[in-house]
């Protein structure tokens, strides 16, 4: 018979996710899990739960021997890490939703898991309600996992949908995302791509065994996407999405980034609207598989936390199979990407960095080009995300190899740039 542990939970944080979890647990008595205490910063604040549940003293949870699970859903990444560390060292299993904390402290968290041999689960920190971490861990063998394309930030997807389908302006769309509890308390983390980047740092470890720092990955958000970009997308039957992209190249290394991308209107990711997330996985023999679900919000995120809590009853842990049982893969910048770049002033564009430029459109308001650039050049420069320049990866995206002979000179001549 399977021994099922009684779960006594201490929760840190009672915001969007913490309260969502509290409500969900009230409706799932069969789980036999109870929240004994919730630690919060402002105990005086009125909340939708009995006053005696709350404390501002973290040690009441961390030192309580009856509490065997710490759920950490707070905003402050450094404080969150201290809680997770103490909880694991005190012998408690941990469930966390803090993407920024996990991405920034990934190496230490891996070390703590090895040292304590305790579960640290964080499904809600990737694509909220979509069980992507567990699938990458359990189902996809390293050799077979070719590529992953994901919409991993609900707020930016919501904003893009509202702006381009429903013609709201950016500020209105963002305000709505904040009111609905989708956005981070500092929405810059969503809009400028940091949140999607943090999620990519977490997922790359489970997908390919890659342990990296978020700042090492090439990324930007949707802050420079303009209405003229949306018009170009419409003309070409594309949609603009903020896409987390990873591809295992022929040399066995992994190309990975988080950038806006044009996707065909008929593609799986184009179907992902509003706060939904989507993940398209390409794997050997199975071809494409598509995961779809709510990527932000109190109850969808709370439901992923609940699923992690439930998994603790049978002692589930991530094994980080790709990291410990396979040879972990390496990241590379040695490939090319085809990109669209729109801009107000030509002088902001480093056109000489392109291998070739295929299209050149001088507009009344905004100009744009489509060209192929060596990825390492993008990684080493920032012109493409400054001064309002908007870079969007073309649908064909990554190009592994090109024949560079004469191509560059000829194409710049054709484009009238030399
Ligand atoms: N701000 C995040 C998002 C919340 O919009 O995706 C879910 O992680």
GROMACS .gro file of C-alpha atoms and ligand atoms in nm:
model
  426
    1UNK     CA    1   0.000   0.000   0.000
    2UNK     CA    2   0.125   0.349  -0.081
    3UNK     CA    3   0.196   0.551   0.229
    4UNK     CA    4   0.040   0.892   0.194
    5UNK     CA    5   0.189   1.163   0.406
    6UNK     CA    6  -0.028   1.414   0.583
    7UNK     CA    7   0.071   1.752   0.452
    8UNK     CA    8   0.087   2.042   0.694
    9UNK     CA    9   0.163   2.357   0.504
   10UNK     CA   10   0.323   2.688   0.591
   11UNK     CA   11   0.265   2.950   0.322
   12UNK     CA   12   0.482   3.253   0.262
   13UNK     CA   13   0.283   3.522   0.081
   14UNK     CA   14  -0.089   3.571   0.048
   15UNK     CA   15  -0.112   3.771  -0.273
   16UNK     CA   16  -0.261   3.660  -0.605
   17UNK     CA   17  -0.113   3.306  -0.589
   18UNK     CA   18  -0.126   3.253  -0.210
   19UNK     CA   19  -0.491   3.343  -0.187
   20UNK     CA   20  -0.568   3.138  -0.499
   21UNK     CA   21  -0.412   2.836  -0.333
   22UNK     CA   22  -0.603   2.896  -0.009
   23UNK     CA   23  -0.933   2.904  -0.200
   24UNK     CA   24  -0.843   2.592  -0.400
   25UNK     CA   25  -0.745   2.396  -0.088
   26UNK     CA   26  -1.077   2.481   0.073
   27UNK     CA   27  -1.248   2.320  -0.226
   28UNK     CA   28  -1.028   2.007  -0.231
   29UNK     CA   29  -1.074   1.841   0.110
   30UNK     CA   30  -0.976   1.504  -0.038
   31UNK     CA   31  -0.615   1.618  -0.052
   32UNK     CA   32  -0.592   1.615   0.330
   33UNK     CA   33  -0.361   1.913   0.321
   34UNK     CA   34  -0.410   2.204   0.557
   35UNK     CA   35  -0.248   2.545   0.577
   36UNK     CA   36  -0.137   2.583   0.936
   37UNK     CA   37   0.013   2.931   0.908
   38UNK     CA   38   0.062   3.200   0.647
   39UNK     CA   39   0.349   3.444   0.685
   40UNK     CA   40   0.286   3.788   0.543
   41UNK     CA   41   0.448   4.132   0.562
   42UNK     CA   42   0.147   4.330   0.680
   43UNK     CA   43  -0.058   4.123   0.928
   44UNK     CA   44  -0.302   4.409   0.989
   45UNK     CA   45  -0.432   4.408   0.631
   46UNK     CA   46  -0.783   4.269   0.582
   47UNK     CA   47  -0.782   3.938   0.396
   48UNK     CA   48  -1.029   3.672   0.288
   49UNK     CA   49  -0.918   3.424   0.555
   50UNK     CA   50  -0.935   3.401   0.938
   51UNK     CA   51  -0.702   3.642   1.116
   52UNK     CA   52  -0.541   3.367   1.326
   53UNK     CA   53  -0.395   3.208   1.014
   54UNK     CA   54  -0.152   3.494   0.973
   55UNK     CA   55   0.178   3.587   1.127
   56UNK     CA   56   0.461   3.821   1.034
   57UNK     CA   57   0.719   3.599   1.204
   58UNK     CA   58   0.881   3.363   0.954
   59UNK     CA   59   1.027   3.143   1.227
   60UNK     CA   60   0.677   3.041   1.336
   61UNK     CA   61   0.665   2.849   1.009
   62UNK     CA   62   1.027   2.756   0.949
   63UNK     CA   63   1.081   2.621   1.301
   64UNK     CA   64   0.745   2.449   1.342
   65UNK     CA   65   0.818   2.078   1.332
   66UNK     CA   66   0.464   1.986   1.240
   67UNK     CA   67   0.486   2.189   0.919
   68UNK     CA   68   0.638   1.959   0.657
   69UNK     CA   69   0.574   2.167   0.347
   70UNK     CA   70   0.666   2.528   0.283
   71UNK     CA   71   0.485   2.698  -0.003
   72UNK     CA   72   0.675   3.010  -0.103
   73UNK     CA   73   0.488   3.257  -0.322
   74UNK     CA   74   0.637   3.596  -0.236
   75UNK     CA   75   0.764   3.869  -0.462
   76UNK     CA   76   1.104   3.956  -0.317
   77UNK     CA   77   1.354   3.718  -0.481
   78UNK     CA   78   1.628   3.748  -0.219
   79UNK     CA   79   1.394   3.703   0.077
   80UNK     CA   80   1.231   3.410  -0.107
   81UNK     CA   81   1.566   3.238  -0.152
   82UNK     CA   82   1.648   3.272   0.219
   83UNK     CA   83   1.312   3.113   0.304
   84UNK     CA   84   1.362   2.826   0.059
   85UNK     CA   85   1.714   2.763   0.183
   86UNK     CA   86   1.617   2.759   0.552
   87UNK     CA   87   1.310   2.545   0.482
   88UNK     CA   88   1.512   2.279   0.297
   89UNK     CA   89   1.788   2.283   0.556
   90UNK     CA   90   1.520   2.244   0.825
   91UNK     CA   91   1.396   1.928   0.653
   92UNK     CA   92   1.085   2.063   0.484
   93UNK     CA   93   0.973   2.004   0.126
   94UNK     CA   94   0.930   2.326  -0.072
   95UNK     CA   95   0.689   2.436  -0.342
   96UNK     CA   96   0.773   2.770  -0.498
   97UNK     CA   97   0.623   2.998  -0.761
   98UNK     CA   98   0.906   3.256  -0.756
   99UNK     CA   99   1.044   3.256  -1.107
  100UNK     CA  100   1.295   3.534  -1.053
  101UNK     CA  101   1.430   3.375  -0.736
  102UNK     CA  102   1.465   3.030  -0.893
  103UNK     CA  103   1.632   3.164  -1.210
  104UNK     CA  104   1.875   3.380  -1.014
  105UNK     CA  105   1.961   3.110  -0.759
  106UNK     CA  106   1.934   2.800  -0.974
  107UNK     CA  107   2.282   2.667  -0.896
  108UNK     CA  108   2.233   2.707  -0.522
  109UNK     CA  109   1.888   2.550  -0.535
  110UNK     CA  110   2.027   2.249  -0.724
  111UNK     CA  111   2.299   2.219  -0.462
  112UNK     CA  112   2.047   2.240  -0.177
  113UNK     CA  113   1.835   1.968  -0.334
  114UNK     CA  114   2.139   1.742  -0.367
  115UNK     CA  115   2.249   1.815  -0.011
  116UNK     CA  116   1.911   1.768   0.156
  117UNK     CA  117   1.757   1.515  -0.085
  118UNK     CA  118   1.426   1.695  -0.035
  119UNK     CA  119   1.172   1.791  -0.299
  120UNK     CA  120   1.173   2.142  -0.442
  121UNK     CA  121   0.886   2.172  -0.690
  122UNK     CA  122   0.806   2.477  -0.901
  123UNK     CA  123   0.564   2.388  -1.180
  124UNK     CA  124   0.372   2.714  -1.141
  125UNK     CA  125   0.694   2.910  -1.204
  126UNK     CA  126   0.715   2.802  -1.568
  127UNK     CA  127   0.390   2.830  -1.764
  128UNK     CA  128   0.149   2.855  -1.468
  129UNK     CA  129  -0.124   2.597  -1.528
  130UNK     CA  130   0.058   2.400  -1.804
  131UNK     CA  131   0.248   2.101  -1.660
  132UNK     CA  132   0.554   2.164  -1.873
  133UNK     CA  133   0.832   2.098  -1.620
  134UNK     CA  134   0.703   1.756  -1.528
  135UNK     CA  135   0.661   1.665  -1.893
  136UNK     CA  136   1.013   1.773  -1.980
  137UNK     CA  137   1.146   1.583  -1.679
  138UNK     CA  138   0.954   1.263  -1.725
  139UNK     CA  139   0.864   1.225  -2.087
  140UNK     CA  140   1.118   1.379  -2.322
  141UNK     CA  141   1.447   1.202  -2.353
  142UNK     CA  142   1.736   1.434  -2.434
  143UNK     CA  143   1.814   1.279  -2.769
  144UNK     CA  144   1.460   1.315  -2.887
  145UNK     CA  145   1.392   1.672  -2.779
  146UNK     CA  146   1.457   1.878  -3.088
  147UNK     CA  147   1.300   2.216  -3.018
  148UNK     CA  148   1.069   2.406  -2.788
  149UNK     CA  149   0.883   2.724  -2.875
  150UNK     CA  150   0.679   2.872  -2.595
  151UNK     CA  151   0.467   3.166  -2.506
  152UNK     CA  152   0.559   3.175  -2.139
  153UNK     CA  153   0.443   3.517  -2.026
  154UNK     CA  154   0.070   3.569  -1.996
  155UNK     CA  155   0.076   3.946  -1.948
  156UNK     CA  156   0.265   4.031  -2.265
  157UNK     CA  157   0.050   3.791  -2.463
  158UNK     CA  158  -0.258   3.954  -2.312
  159UNK     CA  159  -0.128   4.301  -2.401
  160UNK     CA  160  -0.043   4.201  -2.760
  161UNK     CA  161  -0.388   4.048  -2.802
  162UNK     CA  162  -0.567   4.351  -2.662
  163UNK     CA  163  -0.357   4.597  -2.866
  164UNK     CA  164  -0.367   4.426  -3.201
  165UNK     CA  165  -0.696   4.237  -3.198
  166UNK     CA  166  -0.906   4.466  -2.985
  167UNK     CA  167  -0.729   4.798  -3.058
  168UNK     CA  168  -0.669   4.901  -2.698
  169UNK     CA  169  -0.364   5.115  -2.643
  170UNK     CA  170  -0.065   4.980  -2.456
  171UNK     CA  171  -0.134   5.161  -2.126
  172UNK     CA  172  -0.496   5.046  -2.115
  173UNK     CA  173  -0.399   4.687  -2.194
  174UNK     CA  174  -0.129   4.684  -1.927
  175UNK     CA  175  -0.364   4.833  -1.668
  176UNK     CA  176  -0.615   4.560  -1.743
  177UNK     CA  177  -0.344   4.293  -1.708
  178UNK     CA  178  -0.257   4.442  -1.369
  179UNK     CA  179  -0.620   4.460  -1.256
  180UNK     CA  180  -0.676   4.096  -1.350
  181UNK     CA  181  -0.373   3.988  -1.144
  182UNK     CA  182  -0.167   3.871  -1.443
  183UNK     CA  183   0.119   4.122  -1.428
  184UNK     CA  184   0.411   4.119  -1.186
  185UNK     CA  185   0.403   4.389  -0.919
  186UNK     CA  186   0.677   4.553  -1.123
  187UNK     CA  187   0.525   4.514  -1.472
  188UNK     CA  188   0.857   4.602  -1.635
  189UNK     CA  189   0.951   4.239  -1.560
  190UNK     CA  190   0.673   4.124  -1.793
  191UNK     CA  191   0.689   4.393  -2.061
  192UNK     CA  192   1.066   4.395  -2.105
  193UNK     CA  193   1.094   4.017  -2.119
  194UNK     CA  194   1.258   3.945  -1.781
  195UNK     CA  195   0.979   3.717  -1.661
  196UNK     CA  196   0.984   3.507  -1.980
  197UNK     CA  197   1.363   3.497  -1.950
  198UNK     CA  198   1.352   3.372  -1.592
  199UNK     CA  199   1.110   3.100  -1.696
  200UNK     CA  200   1.342   3.003  -1.981
  201UNK     CA  201   1.633   2.973  -1.739
  202UNK     CA  202   1.426   2.727  -1.534
  203UNK     CA  203   1.295   2.530  -1.831
  204UNK     CA  204   1.632   2.492  -2.005
  205UNK     CA  205   1.758   2.300  -1.701
  206UNK     CA  206   1.468   2.054  -1.722
  207UNK     CA  207   1.468   2.033  -2.102
  208UNK     CA  208   1.836   2.004  -2.184
  209UNK     CA  209   2.027   2.004  -1.853
  210UNK     CA  210   2.152   2.356  -1.926
  211UNK     CA  211   2.224   2.553  -1.610
  212UNK     CA  212   2.280   2.914  -1.698
  213UNK     CA  213   2.234   3.262  -1.558
  214UNK     CA  214   1.939   3.457  -1.700
  215UNK     CA  215   2.161   3.748  -1.803
  216UNK     CA  216   2.360   3.515  -2.029
  217UNK     CA  217   2.059   3.458  -2.254
  218UNK     CA  218   1.969   3.694  -2.539
  219UNK     CA  219   1.629   3.848  -2.476
  220UNK     CA  220   1.400   4.143  -2.507
  221UNK     CA  221   1.030   4.207  -2.447
  222UNK     CA  222   0.751   4.384  -2.629
  223UNK     CA  223   0.838   4.739  -2.520
  224UNK     CA  224   0.938   4.855  -2.869
  225UNK     CA  225   0.669   4.680  -3.073
  226UNK     CA  226   0.475   4.945  -3.263
  227UNK     CA  227   0.149   4.965  -3.453
  228UNK     CA  228   0.348   4.974  -3.778
  229UNK     CA  229   0.497   4.633  -3.685
  230UNK     CA  230   0.143   4.504  -3.636
  231UNK     CA  231   0.045   4.636  -3.983
  232UNK     CA  232   0.336   4.450  -4.141
  233UNK     CA  233   0.229   4.137  -3.952
  234UNK     CA  234  -0.128   4.171  -4.082
  235UNK     CA  235  -0.012   4.226  -4.444
  236UNK     CA  236   0.185   3.901  -4.427
  237UNK     CA  237  -0.070   3.695  -4.232
  238UNK     CA  238   0.150   3.682  -3.925
  239UNK     CA  239   0.092   3.754  -3.560
  240UNK     CA  240   0.347   3.896  -3.320
  241UNK     CA  241   0.424   3.688  -3.010
  242UNK     CA  242   0.691   3.702  -2.743
  243UNK     CA  243   0.849   3.362  -2.798
  244UNK     CA  244   1.088   3.156  -2.587
  245UNK     CA  245   1.279   2.955  -2.840
  246UNK     CA  246   1.527   2.668  -2.802
  247UNK     CA  247   1.654   2.440  -3.077
  248UNK     CA  248   1.907   2.160  -3.062
  249UNK     CA  249   2.135   2.225  -3.360
  250UNK     CA  250   2.305   1.964  -3.576
  251UNK     CA  251   2.628   2.015  -3.379
  252UNK     CA  252   2.443   1.899  -3.064
  253UNK     CA  253   2.448   2.241  -2.900
  254UNK     CA  254   2.141   2.445  -2.815
  255UNK     CA  255   2.034   2.778  -2.961
  256UNK     CA  256   1.811   2.958  -2.709
  257UNK     CA  257   1.664   3.306  -2.671
  258UNK     CA  258   1.352   3.505  -2.579
  259UNK     CA  259   1.253   3.749  -2.854
  260UNK     CA  260   0.941   3.878  -3.025
  261UNK     CA  261   0.865   3.664  -3.327
  262UNK     CA  262   0.628   3.670  -3.623
  263UNK     CA  263   0.430   3.347  -3.626
  264UNK     CA  264   0.208   3.231  -3.911
  265UNK     CA  265  -0.162   3.294  -3.840
  266UNK     CA  266  -0.224   2.926  -3.888
  267UNK     CA  267   0.043   2.814  -3.640
  268UNK     CA  268  -0.021   2.673  -3.295
  269UNK     CA  269   0.126   2.974  -3.118
  270UNK     CA  270  -0.098   3.216  -3.310
  271UNK     CA  271  -0.389   3.035  -3.149
  272UNK     CA  272  -0.263   3.137  -2.803
  273UNK     CA  273  -0.441   3.455  -2.707
  274UNK     CA  274  -0.482   3.675  -2.400
  275UNK     CA  275  -0.324   3.542  -2.079
  276UNK     CA  276  -0.291   3.191  -2.216
  277UNK     CA  277   0.048   3.027  -2.261
  278UNK     CA  278   0.140   2.768  -2.521
  279UNK     CA  279   0.430   2.532  -2.570
  280UNK     CA  280   0.514   2.357  -2.895
  281UNK     CA  281   0.759   2.074  -2.853
  282UNK     CA  282   0.919   1.902  -3.148
  283UNK     CA  283   1.060   1.565  -3.072
  284UNK     CA  284   1.201   1.279  -3.273
  285UNK     CA  285   0.936   1.049  -3.424
  286UNK     CA  286   0.647   1.229  -3.249
  287UNK     CA  287   0.678   1.549  -3.457
  288UNK     CA  288   0.498   1.841  -3.294
  289UNK     CA  289   0.306   1.842  -2.967
  290UNK     CA  290   0.119   2.143  -2.837
  291UNK     CA  291   0.045   2.227  -2.472
  292UNK     CA  292  -0.202   2.504  -2.405
  293UNK     CA  293  -0.340   2.657  -2.089
  294UNK     CA  294  -0.378   2.963  -1.872
  295UNK     CA  295  -0.041   3.123  -1.807
  296UNK     CA  296  -0.128   3.373  -1.535
  297UNK     CA  297  -0.390   3.452  -1.276
  298UNK     CA  298  -0.474   3.347  -0.924
  299UNK     CA  299  -0.653   3.015  -0.971
  300UNK     CA  300  -0.457   2.874  -1.271
  301UNK     CA  301  -0.129   2.944  -1.090
  302UNK     CA  302  -0.273   2.819  -0.760
  303UNK     CA  303  -0.380   2.499  -0.935
  304UNK     CA  304  -0.020   2.427  -1.041
  305UNK     CA  305   0.094   2.488  -0.683
  306UNK     CA  306  -0.176   2.246  -0.568
  307UNK     CA  307  -0.059   1.985  -0.814
  308UNK     CA  308   0.295   2.013  -0.674
  309UNK     CA  309   0.162   1.982  -0.318
  310UNK     CA  310  -0.036   1.679  -0.422
  311UNK     CA  311   0.275   1.524  -0.582
  312UNK     CA  312   0.454   1.557  -0.248
  313UNK     CA  313   0.217   1.300  -0.103
  314UNK     CA  314   0.393   1.032  -0.300
  315UNK     CA  315   0.737   1.186  -0.249
  316UNK     CA  316   0.779   1.321  -0.601
  317UNK     CA  317   1.109   1.503  -0.672
  318UNK     CA  318   1.268   1.639  -0.986
  319UNK     CA  319   1.557   1.419  -1.081
  320UNK     CA  320   1.703   1.669  -1.333
  321UNK     CA  321   1.759   1.370  -1.559
  322UNK     CA  322   1.915   1.569  -1.843
  323UNK     CA  323   2.164   1.722  -1.604
  324UNK     CA  324   2.263   1.425  -1.394
  325UNK     CA  325   2.192   1.116  -1.604
  326UNK     CA  326   2.266   1.247  -1.954
  327UNK     CA  327   2.547   1.466  -2.076
  328UNK     CA  328   2.409   1.816  -2.022
  329UNK     CA  329   2.392   2.017  -2.341
  330UNK     CA  330   2.569   2.347  -2.402
  331UNK     CA  331   2.436   2.675  -2.531
  332UNK     CA  332   2.578   2.820  -2.850
  333UNK     CA  333   2.565   3.152  -3.036
  334UNK     CA  334   2.704   2.994  -3.350
  335UNK     CA  335   2.404   3.022  -3.581
  336UNK     CA  336   2.210   3.282  -3.777
  337UNK     CA  337   1.865   3.433  -3.738
  338UNK     CA  338   1.644   3.600  -3.993
  339UNK     CA  339   1.499   3.913  -3.838
  340UNK     CA  340   1.273   4.204  -3.916
  341UNK     CA  341   1.392   4.535  -3.773
  342UNK     CA  342   1.186   4.855  -3.773
  343UNK     CA  343   1.323   5.194  -3.679
  344UNK     CA  344   1.275   5.568  -3.698
  345UNK     CA  345   1.629   5.666  -3.785
  346UNK     CA  346   1.868   5.471  -4.004
  347UNK     CA  347   2.167   5.574  -3.795
  348UNK     CA  348   2.040   5.359  -3.506
  349UNK     CA  349   2.077   5.042  -3.717
  350UNK     CA  350   2.410   4.860  -3.737
  351UNK     CA  351   2.345   4.745  -4.093
  352UNK     CA  352   2.702   4.626  -4.143
  353UNK     CA  353   2.643   4.355  -3.886
  354UNK     CA  354   2.399   4.178  -4.120
  355UNK     CA  355   2.517   3.892  -4.339
  356UNK     CA  356   2.265   4.010  -4.593
  357UNK     CA  357   1.958   4.226  -4.614
  358UNK     CA  358   1.671   4.080  -4.812
  359UNK     CA  359   1.416   4.353  -4.793
  360UNK     CA  360   1.434   4.722  -4.738
  361UNK     CA  361   1.124   4.939  -4.686
  362UNK     CA  362   1.165   5.312  -4.635
  363UNK     CA  363   0.838   5.430  -4.486
  364UNK     CA  364   0.675   5.769  -4.433
  365UNK     CA  365   0.673   5.710  -4.061
  366UNK     CA  366   0.880   5.406  -3.986
  367UNK     CA  367   1.120   5.207  -4.201
  368UNK     CA  368   1.203   4.842  -4.178
  369UNK     CA  369   1.434   4.580  -4.316
  370UNK     CA  370   1.446   4.203  -4.318
  371UNK     CA  371   1.791   4.048  -4.298
  372UNK     CA  372   2.005   3.764  -4.170
  373UNK     CA  373   2.242   3.824  -3.881
  374UNK     CA  374   2.495   3.604  -3.700
  375UNK     CA  375   2.351   3.539  -3.357
  376UNK     CA  376   2.672   3.610  -3.170
  377UNK     CA  377   2.663   3.963  -3.314
  378UNK     CA  378   2.317   4.016  -3.168
  379UNK     CA  379   2.436   3.873  -2.837
  380UNK     CA  380   2.726   4.117  -2.825
  381UNK     CA  381   2.534   4.432  -2.915
  382UNK     CA  382   2.230   4.614  -2.788
  383UNK     CA  383   2.146   4.858  -3.070
  384UNK     CA  384   1.855   4.634  -3.169
  385UNK     CA  385   1.669   4.700  -2.845
  386UNK     CA  386   1.757   5.067  -2.792
  387UNK     CA  387   1.623   5.396  -2.931
  388UNK     CA  388   1.284   5.246  -3.008
  389UNK     CA  389   1.430   4.992  -3.254
  390UNK     CA  390   1.200   4.691  -3.277
  391UNK     CA  391   1.347   4.352  -3.366
  392UNK     CA  392   1.115   4.063  -3.448
  393UNK     CA  393   1.238   3.719  -3.547
  394UNK     CA  394   1.091   3.605  -3.881
  395UNK     CA  395   0.880   3.285  -3.877
  396UNK     CA  396   1.162   3.077  -4.026
  397UNK     CA  397   1.378   3.191  -3.731
  398UNK     CA  398   1.700   3.001  -3.688
  399UNK     CA  399   1.934   2.927  -3.979
  400UNK     CA  400   2.212   2.686  -3.891
  401UNK     CA  401   2.452   2.750  -4.175
  402UNK     CA  402   2.486   2.992  -4.465
  403UNK     CA  403   2.719   3.026  -4.760
  404UNK     CA  404   2.874   3.363  -4.680
  405UNK     CA  405   3.082   3.398  -4.998
  406UNK     CA  406   2.989   3.720  -5.174
  407UNK     CA  407   2.644   3.718  -5.024
  408UNK     CA  408   2.695   4.011  -4.793
  409UNK     CA  409   2.850   4.248  -5.044
  410UNK     CA  410   2.593   4.172  -5.310
  411UNK     CA  411   2.293   4.205  -5.086
  412UNK     CA  412   2.401   4.538  -4.941
  413UNK     CA  413   2.452   4.667  -5.294
  414UNK     CA  414   2.109   4.544  -5.390
  415UNK     CA  415   1.960   4.715  -5.092
  416UNK     CA  416   2.132   5.037  -5.202
  417UNK     CA  417   2.324   5.061  -4.879
  418UNK     CA  418   2.673   5.048  -5.026
  419LIG     N1  419   0.336   3.788  -1.467
  419LIG     C1  420   0.335   3.652  -1.505
  419LIG     C2  421   0.282   3.640  -1.645
  419LIG     C3  422   0.253   3.572  -1.409
  419LIG     O1  423   0.218   3.735  -1.690
  419LIG     O2  424   0.303   3.539  -1.710
  419LIG     C4  425   0.260   3.423  -1.428
  419LIG     O3  426   0.390   3.375  -1.412
   0.00000   0.00000   0.00000
